């Protein structure tokens, strides 16, 4: 008789196992394009598993012989595992408690198959991300990767290794955003690249083809890869990857995020042009950015916050374009026109947001009508395309170097160019 894979068995016998498999999967897979249907306005951390495509066969794969001989865990240990899984995956989750239980489970699971132990480290890393602890998460993702690449790790589900690399990339990117660290940005970029390469659904002839296939199934990760490359100072590579992300979003019908990605590719080129006196680079950037900005017109979505981010990105792109035009004395009138249009669009964005907020407040009844309701702000680690500024951006903020570096994550050369533009144009 074949031995039971204990983590799978623990899941199947826990409270959450009775849920429909359309709601949850035991272990996260690379986020597929179905995530587009998820509300982008939520700031809550959602474990990757809850956005993955469910598969009964995936769970059944855990009911096979272990990857290595091990002493079966006791009933008490299995119950602890069930409790840890339930605490993490139940809604609402209790991440602090789940972290404690997962740590206890890992301690007693050390002599179990390495693929199962790797899964536990990766799940605890997801938990650390939810608890805003990217450094600890990065350590756990690294441990999971080491186990998966060791003897017996090949018995794991094939999605585990790319998922662990993606998790470590996001943890590393979160650290780089907080610390503005180019070295960490480069490390994140490498992990994103490996994750997308390993998550290809086909075995293509070249790494590039595998990365493109991975991006087609997870354009979110592709955008994050491009932004990490920009933060590492690799502007032209960033432009290529942001363009790839835009194409991948377009292929799944996500026009708003496709436009954001294309404008980001133009901003990458603007950063490169700001760092180079080559006139040809300037002409390429102006042409690319102008076309990308034009795509923002007519974008539709029922997600108001997403549309606000599109307009904010359009304004950001216009500011970048204006700074490139300003560098040429013969094109300063064009620069001023772009600056004026950017400021006008961002002002309209803010006015519309204020009006929508007032309308929402006035829908209250009786004593609550007209009063501002307290809204809990959920803090989360920022690494996603959906963490970009929306209605909170205006023209005056481009004078603030901290806003440019920390919020927009613009490189120094582009920051200097746009600040020269804003200061001189207003004199």
Short mmCIF file of C-alpha atoms in Angstrom, two decimals:
data_model
loop_
_atom_site.label_atom_id
_atom_site.label_comp_id
_atom_site.label_asym_id
_atom_site.label_seq_id
_atom_site.Cartn_x
_atom_site.Cartn_y
_atom_site.Cartn_z
CA UNK A 1 0.00 0.00 0.00
CA UNK A 2 1.33 3.43 -0.94
CA UNK A 3 2.11 5.89 1.81
CA UNK A 4 0.01 9.02 2.07
CA UNK A 5 1.63 12.39 1.38
CA UNK A 6 1.02 13.94 4.78
CA UNK A 7 0.65 17.58 3.77
CA UNK A 8 -1.92 16.67 1.14
CA UNK A 9 -3.72 14.42 3.56
CA UNK A 10 -3.74 17.12 6.21
CA UNK A 11 -5.33 19.51 3.78
CA UNK A 12 -7.96 17.02 2.61
CA UNK A 13 -8.99 16.22 6.20
CA UNK A 14 -9.02 19.80 7.47
CA UNK A 15 -12.03 22.11 7.66
CA UNK A 16 -11.03 23.99 4.53
CA UNK A 17 -10.94 20.79 2.48
CA UNK A 18 -14.74 20.72 2.38
CA UNK A 19 -14.79 23.97 0.42
CA UNK A 20 -15.34 23.87 -3.29
CA UNK A 21 -12.12 23.39 -5.19
CA UNK A 22 -13.15 26.44 -7.20
CA UNK A 23 -12.29 28.54 -4.16
CA UNK A 24 -8.94 27.27 -3.00
CA UNK A 25 -5.94 25.21 -3.92
CA UNK A 26 -3.62 23.64 -1.39
CA UNK A 27 -0.37 25.06 -2.77
CA UNK A 28 0.09 28.19 -4.85
CA UNK A 29 0.77 28.06 -8.52
CA UNK A 30 2.07 30.96 -10.61
CA UNK A 31 -0.75 33.47 -10.81
CA UNK A 32 -2.52 32.96 -14.12
CA UNK A 33 -4.37 35.58 -16.08
CA UNK A 34 -7.56 34.73 -14.19
CA UNK A 35 -6.30 37.20 -11.58
CA UNK A 36 -7.61 39.95 -13.87
CA UNK A 37 -11.08 39.22 -12.51
CA UNK A 38 -9.87 39.95 -8.99
CA UNK A 39 -10.69 43.42 -7.67
CA UNK A 40 -7.60 45.57 -7.98
CA UNK A 41 -8.90 48.00 -5.39
CA UNK A 42 -8.28 45.63 -2.50
CA UNK A 43 -5.17 46.34 -0.47
CA UNK A 44 -5.33 43.08 1.45
CA UNK A 45 -2.53 40.59 0.93
CA UNK A 46 -3.88 37.57 -0.92
CA UNK A 47 -1.74 34.43 -0.81
CA UNK A 48 -0.79 33.32 -4.28
CA UNK A 49 -2.71 30.09 -3.79
CA UNK A 50 -6.01 31.93 -3.54
CA UNK A 51 -5.53 33.40 -7.01
CA UNK A 52 -4.34 30.21 -8.63
CA UNK A 53 -6.30 28.03 -11.03
CA UNK A 54 -7.71 25.10 -9.00
CA UNK A 55 -7.02 21.52 -9.96
CA UNK A 56 -8.28 18.39 -8.27
CA UNK A 57 -5.52 16.41 -9.92
CA UNK A 58 -2.98 18.69 -8.23
CA UNK A 59 -4.30 17.72 -4.79
CA UNK A 60 -4.46 14.09 -5.80
CA UNK A 61 -0.77 14.22 -6.70
CA UNK A 62 -0.05 14.41 -2.99
CA UNK A 63 -1.54 10.93 -2.49
CA UNK A 64 1.51 9.13 -3.85
CA UNK A 65 4.67 7.67 -2.43
CA UNK A 66 6.85 10.16 -0.56
CA UNK A 67 9.93 11.58 -2.26
CA UNK A 68 12.11 9.89 0.34
CA UNK A 69 11.70 7.36 3.11
CA UNK A 70 10.43 8.94 6.32
CA UNK A 71 8.89 7.96 9.59
CA UNK A 72 5.17 8.70 9.36
CA UNK A 73 4.24 11.72 11.48
CA UNK A 74 2.16 11.14 14.56
CA UNK A 75 -1.53 11.93 14.69
CA UNK A 76 -0.72 14.88 16.94
CA UNK A 77 1.70 16.26 14.37
CA UNK A 78 -0.82 15.81 11.57
CA UNK A 79 -3.41 17.70 13.61
CA UNK A 80 -0.92 20.53 14.11
CA UNK A 81 -0.35 20.65 10.36
CA UNK A 82 -4.11 20.76 9.77
CA UNK A 83 -4.48 23.60 12.23
CA UNK A 84 -1.63 25.56 10.59
CA UNK A 85 -3.14 25.13 7.12
CA UNK A 86 -6.60 26.07 8.30
CA UNK A 87 -5.36 29.18 10.11
CA UNK A 88 -3.50 30.36 7.01
CA UNK A 89 -6.09 29.56 4.34
CA UNK A 90 -9.37 30.14 6.17
CA UNK A 91 -11.10 33.50 5.64
CA UNK A 92 -10.34 35.74 7.34
CA UNK A 93 -6.84 34.38 7.87
CA UNK A 94 -4.89 34.87 11.08
CA UNK A 95 -1.36 35.36 9.74
CA UNK A 96 0.33 35.87 13.11
CA UNK A 97 -1.12 32.64 14.46
CA UNK A 98 -0.44 30.84 11.19
CA UNK A 99 3.21 31.89 11.34
CA UNK A 100 3.53 30.45 14.85
CA UNK A 101 1.86 27.17 13.86
CA UNK A 102 3.85 26.84 10.64
CA UNK A 103 7.09 27.33 12.58
CA UNK A 104 6.11 24.53 14.96
CA UNK A 105 5.16 22.32 12.01
CA UNK A 106 8.45 22.96 10.21
CA UNK A 107 10.39 22.03 13.35
CA UNK A 108 8.75 18.60 13.51
CA UNK A 109 8.71 18.06 9.72
CA UNK A 110 12.48 18.14 9.25
CA UNK A 111 12.69 14.37 8.71
CA UNK A 112 9.85 14.29 6.19
CA UNK A 113 10.29 14.41 2.37
CA UNK A 114 12.20 17.52 1.25
CA UNK A 115 9.50 18.55 -1.24
CA UNK A 116 6.92 18.70 1.56
CA UNK A 117 9.31 20.61 3.81
CA UNK A 118 10.01 23.03 0.96
CA UNK A 119 6.28 23.66 0.57
CA UNK A 120 6.01 24.49 4.28
CA UNK A 121 8.87 26.99 4.07
CA UNK A 122 7.28 28.59 1.02
CA UNK A 123 3.89 28.87 2.72
CA UNK A 124 5.50 30.42 5.81
CA UNK A 125 7.26 32.87 3.48
CA UNK A 126 3.86 33.86 2.04
CA UNK A 127 2.75 34.40 5.61
CA UNK A 128 5.80 36.59 6.32
CA UNK A 129 4.90 38.73 3.30
CA UNK A 130 1.41 39.23 4.71
CA UNK A 131 2.99 40.26 8.00
CA UNK A 132 5.12 42.90 6.20
CA UNK A 133 8.37 41.05 6.90
CA UNK A 134 10.08 40.77 3.50
CA UNK A 135 13.53 39.96 4.94
CA UNK A 136 12.22 36.93 6.83
CA UNK A 137 10.11 35.96 3.82
CA UNK A 138 13.16 36.10 1.58
CA UNK A 139 15.01 33.72 3.92
CA UNK A 140 12.15 31.21 3.82
CA UNK A 141 11.77 31.42 0.03
CA UNK A 142 15.52 30.85 -0.27
CA UNK A 143 15.29 27.77 1.98
CA UNK A 144 12.40 26.44 -0.12
CA UNK A 145 14.44 26.93 -3.32
CA UNK A 146 17.46 25.17 -1.81
CA UNK A 147 15.32 22.19 -0.77
CA UNK A 148 13.58 22.00 -4.16
CA UNK A 149 16.96 21.98 -5.91
CA UNK A 150 18.35 19.26 -3.61
CA UNK A 151 17.96 15.49 -3.86
CA UNK A 152 14.26 14.60 -3.76
CA UNK A 153 13.11 18.11 -4.57
CA UNK A 154 12.23 17.08 -8.10
CA UNK A 155 9.30 15.11 -6.65
CA UNK A 156 7.51 18.38 -5.86
CA UNK A 157 4.76 19.76 -8.04
CA UNK A 158 6.45 21.50 -11.00
CA UNK A 159 4.86 24.82 -10.07
CA UNK A 160 6.59 24.93 -6.67
CA UNK A 161 10.04 26.06 -7.85
CA UNK A 162 8.86 28.96 -10.06
CA UNK A 163 6.45 29.98 -7.32
CA UNK A 164 9.27 30.09 -4.77
CA UNK A 165 11.43 32.16 -7.13
CA UNK A 166 8.52 34.52 -7.75
CA UNK A 167 7.92 34.87 -4.02
CA UNK A 168 11.58 35.63 -3.38
CA UNK A 169 11.58 38.15 -6.22
CA UNK A 170 8.63 39.98 -4.66
CA UNK A 171 10.18 39.90 -1.20
CA UNK A 172 13.46 41.23 -2.60
CA UNK A 173 11.67 43.89 -4.64
CA UNK A 174 9.78 44.98 -1.52
CA UNK A 175 13.11 45.41 0.27
CA UNK A 176 14.57 47.35 -2.66
CA UNK A 177 11.55 49.70 -2.71
CA UNK A 178 11.90 50.38 1.00
CA UNK A 179 15.67 50.87 0.86
CA UNK A 180 16.08 52.22 -2.71
CA UNK A 181 18.80 49.61 -3.15
CA UNK A 182 20.00 48.96 -6.73
CA UNK A 183 21.76 45.74 -5.74
CA UNK A 184 18.55 44.27 -4.32
CA UNK A 185 16.67 45.42 -7.42
CA UNK A 186 19.09 43.47 -9.60
CA UNK A 187 18.66 40.37 -7.41
CA UNK A 188 14.89 40.72 -7.70
CA UNK A 189 15.14 41.08 -11.48
CA UNK A 190 17.14 37.85 -11.75
CA UNK A 191 14.58 35.94 -9.67
CA UNK A 192 11.68 37.28 -11.76
CA UNK A 193 13.48 36.18 -14.91
CA UNK A 194 14.08 32.66 -13.56
CA UNK A 195 10.50 32.37 -12.30
CA UNK A 196 9.01 33.30 -15.67
CA UNK A 197 11.45 31.02 -17.50
CA UNK A 198 10.56 28.05 -15.28
CA UNK A 199 6.82 28.75 -15.47
CA UNK A 200 6.67 28.38 -19.26
CA UNK A 201 3.94 25.94 -20.24
CA UNK A 202 6.00 24.66 -23.17
CA UNK A 203 9.66 23.76 -23.57
CA UNK A 204 10.89 26.30 -26.10
CA UNK A 205 14.27 26.35 -27.80
CA UNK A 206 15.58 29.46 -26.04
CA UNK A 207 15.40 31.00 -22.58
CA UNK A 208 13.90 34.14 -24.13
CA UNK A 209 11.00 32.17 -25.60
CA UNK A 210 10.38 30.45 -22.27
CA UNK A 211 10.39 33.85 -20.51
CA UNK A 212 7.92 35.25 -23.03
CA UNK A 213 5.64 32.25 -22.50
CA UNK A 214 5.88 32.71 -18.73
CA UNK A 215 5.04 36.40 -19.12
CA UNK A 216 2.02 35.50 -21.24
CA UNK A 217 0.60 33.62 -18.27
CA UNK A 218 1.68 36.14 -15.64
CA UNK A 219 2.02 39.68 -17.03
CA UNK A 220 1.94 41.04 -13.47
CA UNK A 221 5.28 39.37 -12.75
CA UNK A 222 6.62 40.60 -16.10
CA UNK A 223 5.77 44.21 -15.18
CA UNK A 224 7.48 43.74 -11.80
CA UNK A 225 10.54 42.34 -13.56
CA UNK A 226 10.71 45.39 -15.81
CA UNK A 227 10.39 47.79 -12.88
CA UNK A 228 13.15 45.96 -10.99
CA UNK A 229 15.40 46.32 -14.02
CA UNK A 230 14.67 50.07 -14.09
CA UNK A 231 15.48 50.36 -10.40
CA UNK A 232 18.74 48.52 -11.07
CA UNK A 233 19.67 51.12 -13.69
CA UNK A 234 19.18 48.79 -16.69
CA UNK A 235 16.82 51.13 -18.52
CA UNK A 236 16.77 49.67 -22.03
CA UNK A 237 16.31 46.12 -20.73
CA UNK A 238 13.51 47.47 -18.53
CA UNK A 239 11.83 49.02 -21.58
CA UNK A 240 11.96 45.67 -23.41
CA UNK A 241 10.39 43.80 -20.49
CA UNK A 242 7.71 46.45 -19.84
CA UNK A 243 6.83 46.25 -23.54
CA UNK A 244 6.54 42.47 -23.16
CA UNK A 245 4.28 42.95 -20.12
CA UNK A 246 2.10 45.35 -22.10
CA UNK A 247 1.71 42.85 -24.93
CA UNK A 248 0.90 40.08 -22.46
CA UNK A 249 -1.76 42.19 -20.72
CA UNK A 250 -3.22 43.06 -24.12
CA UNK A 251 -3.38 39.38 -25.07
CA UNK A 252 -5.62 38.62 -22.09
CA UNK A 253 -7.87 41.64 -22.72
CA UNK A 254 -6.50 43.82 -19.91
CA UNK A 255 -6.21 47.07 -21.83
CA UNK A 256 -5.73 49.42 -18.83
CA UNK A 257 -2.68 47.58 -17.48
CA UNK A 258 -1.35 47.13 -21.02
CA UNK A 259 -1.35 50.93 -21.44
CA UNK A 260 0.31 51.45 -18.04
CA UNK A 261 3.04 48.98 -19.01
CA UNK A 262 3.64 50.63 -22.39
CA UNK A 263 3.95 54.08 -20.82
CA UNK A 264 6.35 52.62 -18.27
CA UNK A 265 8.46 51.32 -21.17
CA UNK A 266 8.54 54.88 -22.49
CA UNK A 267 9.59 56.20 -19.07
CA UNK A 268 12.42 53.62 -19.08
CA UNK A 269 13.60 55.03 -22.41
CA UNK A 270 13.30 58.57 -21.02
CA UNK A 271 15.54 57.56 -18.13
CA UNK A 272 18.05 56.16 -20.59
CA UNK A 273 17.86 59.31 -22.73
CA UNK A 274 18.34 61.53 -19.67
CA UNK A 275 21.52 59.64 -18.97
CA UNK A 276 22.82 59.99 -22.53
CA UNK A 277 23.52 62.95 -24.86
CA UNK A 278 22.66 60.85 -27.91
CA UNK A 279 20.07 62.78 -29.95
CA UNK A 280 18.93 59.56 -31.64
CA UNK A 281 17.93 58.18 -28.23
CA UNK A 282 15.88 61.32 -27.58
CA UNK A 283 14.04 60.97 -30.89
CA UNK A 284 13.29 57.29 -30.20
CA UNK A 285 12.01 58.14 -26.72
CA UNK A 286 9.79 60.99 -27.93
CA UNK A 287 8.23 58.78 -30.60
CA UNK A 288 7.68 55.83 -28.26
CA UNK A 289 6.27 57.90 -25.40
CA UNK A 290 3.96 59.90 -27.67
CA UNK A 291 2.46 56.69 -29.08
CA UNK A 292 2.13 55.09 -25.63
CA UNK A 293 0.43 58.16 -24.15
CA UNK A 294 -2.01 58.29 -27.08
CA UNK A 295 -3.14 54.74 -26.22
CA UNK A 296 -4.53 55.95 -22.88
CA UNK A 297 -7.46 57.62 -24.64
CA UNK A 298 -10.62 55.57 -24.71
CA UNK A 299 -9.48 52.99 -22.17
CA UNK A 300 -12.51 51.46 -20.46
CA UNK A 301 -12.98 49.53 -17.25
CA UNK A 302 -15.54 49.12 -14.49
CA UNK A 303 -12.68 49.46 -12.01
CA UNK A 304 -12.58 53.20 -11.25
CA UNK A 305 -9.34 52.98 -9.24
CA UNK A 306 -7.66 51.23 -12.18
CA UNK A 307 -8.79 53.95 -14.59
CA UNK A 308 -7.45 56.55 -12.17
CA UNK A 309 -4.07 54.82 -12.26
CA UNK A 310 -4.15 54.89 -16.06
CA UNK A 311 -4.70 58.66 -16.07
CA UNK A 312 -2.03 59.13 -13.40
CA UNK A 313 0.39 57.08 -15.52
CA UNK A 314 -0.54 59.17 -18.55
CA UNK A 315 0.34 62.31 -16.59
CA UNK A 316 3.59 60.73 -15.46
CA UNK A 317 4.42 59.83 -19.04
CA UNK A 318 3.70 63.36 -20.23
CA UNK A 319 6.01 64.76 -17.56
CA UNK A 320 8.78 62.41 -18.71
CA UNK A 321 8.17 63.38 -22.34
CA UNK A 322 8.19 67.09 -21.46
CA UNK A 323 11.52 66.71 -19.67
CA UNK A 324 13.07 65.13 -22.79
CA UNK A 325 11.67 67.86 -25.04
CA UNK A 326 12.95 70.55 -22.65
CA UNK A 327 16.51 69.29 -23.08
CA UNK A 328 16.40 70.63 -26.65
CA UNK A 329 16.10 74.48 -26.70
CA UNK A 330 14.27 74.28 -30.03
CA UNK A 331 11.55 72.08 -28.56
CA UNK A 332 10.82 73.93 -25.34
CA UNK A 333 7.46 75.19 -26.55
CA UNK A 334 6.47 71.54 -27.04
CA UNK A 335 7.78 70.74 -23.58
CA UNK A 336 5.65 73.49 -22.05
CA UNK A 337 2.61 72.20 -23.95
CA UNK A 338 3.13 68.68 -22.61
CA UNK A 339 3.70 70.04 -19.11
CA UNK A 340 0.47 72.04 -19.30
CA UNK A 341 -1.49 69.04 -20.59
CA UNK A 342 -0.05 66.80 -17.85
CA UNK A 343 -0.98 69.27 -15.12
CA UNK A 344 -4.47 69.73 -16.60
CA UNK A 345 -5.13 65.98 -16.79
CA UNK A 346 -3.88 65.36 -13.26
CA UNK A 347 -6.00 68.24 -11.93
CA UNK A 348 -9.06 66.77 -13.66
CA UNK A 349 -8.22 63.42 -12.11
CA UNK A 350 -8.16 64.90 -8.62
CA UNK A 351 -11.37 66.89 -9.11
CA UNK A 352 -13.17 63.79 -10.38
CA UNK A 353 -11.93 61.76 -7.40
CA UNK A 354 -13.13 64.45 -4.96
CA UNK A 355 -16.54 64.54 -6.65
CA UNK A 356 -16.86 60.75 -6.55
CA UNK A 357 -15.88 60.68 -2.90
CA UNK A 358 -18.44 63.35 -2.03
CA UNK A 359 -21.15 61.50 -3.95
CA UNK A 360 -20.29 58.30 -2.13
CA UNK A 361 -20.46 60.04 1.26
CA UNK A 362 -23.80 61.66 0.45
CA UNK A 363 -25.38 58.28 -0.19
CA UNK A 364 -25.51 57.83 3.61
CA UNK A 365 -28.88 58.03 5.37
CA UNK A 366 -30.14 59.95 8.41
CA UNK A 367 -27.49 60.99 10.93
CA UNK A 368 -24.73 59.43 8.83
CA UNK A 369 -25.48 61.49 5.72
CA UNK A 370 -22.71 63.90 4.80
CA UNK A 371 -20.28 62.54 7.36
CA UNK A 372 -16.89 61.12 6.54
CA UNK A 373 -16.79 57.48 7.48
CA UNK A 374 -13.64 56.03 8.97
CA UNK A 375 -11.86 53.85 6.43
CA UNK A 376 -9.27 51.44 7.67
CA UNK A 377 -6.06 51.74 5.74
CA UNK A 378 -4.48 48.35 5.22
CA UNK A 379 -0.71 48.56 4.93
CA UNK A 380 0.90 46.15 2.51
CA UNK A 381 4.21 45.58 0.83
CA UNK A 382 4.34 47.33 -2.52
CA UNK A 383 5.65 45.50 -5.54
CA UNK A 384 2.69 45.29 -7.94
CA UNK A 385 1.49 47.29 -10.93
CA UNK A 386 -1.63 47.94 -8.85
CA UNK A 387 0.41 49.72 -6.19
CA UNK A 388 1.04 52.67 -8.52
CA UNK A 389 -0.29 56.16 -7.64
CA UNK A 390 -3.82 57.06 -8.65
CA UNK A 391 -5.88 60.10 -7.78
CA UNK A 392 -3.33 61.17 -5.14
CA UNK A 393 -0.88 62.47 -7.75
CA UNK A 394 -0.75 66.08 -8.98
CA UNK A 395 1.63 68.29 -10.92
CA UNK A 396 3.14 69.97 -7.87
CA UNK A 397 4.42 66.66 -6.50
CA UNK A 398 6.94 66.42 -9.34
CA UNK A 399 8.91 69.13 -7.52
CA UNK A 400 9.38 66.74 -4.61
CA UNK A 401 12.49 64.61 -5.05
CA UNK A 402 11.31 62.13 -2.43
CA UNK A 403 8.05 61.59 -4.32
CA UNK A 404 9.96 61.02 -7.55
CA UNK A 405 12.39 58.54 -6.01
CA UNK A 406 10.23 56.67 -3.49
CA UNK A 407 6.73 56.76 -4.96
CA UNK A 408 7.35 56.88 -8.71
CA UNK A 409 10.74 55.16 -8.36
CA UNK A 410 12.24 57.36 -11.06
CA UNK A 411 16.02 57.14 -11.51
CA UNK A 412 18.14 60.15 -10.60
CA UNK A 413 18.86 61.38 -14.17
CA UNK A 414 15.16 61.57 -15.00
CA UNK A 415 14.40 63.22 -11.66
CA UNK A 416 16.92 65.94 -12.41
CA UNK A 417 15.50 66.51 -15.91
CA UNK A 418 11.89 66.88 -14.79
CA UNK A 419 12.78 69.15 -11.87
CA UNK A 420 14.72 71.47 -14.20
CA UNK A 421 11.68 71.57 -16.43
CA UNK A 422 9.18 72.32 -13.65
CA UNK A 423 11.36 74.97 -12.02
CA UNK A 424 12.38 76.78 -15.21
CA UNK A 425 9.00 76.58 -16.93
CA UNK A 426 7.28 78.26 -13.99
CA UNK A 427 9.67 81.22 -13.85
#
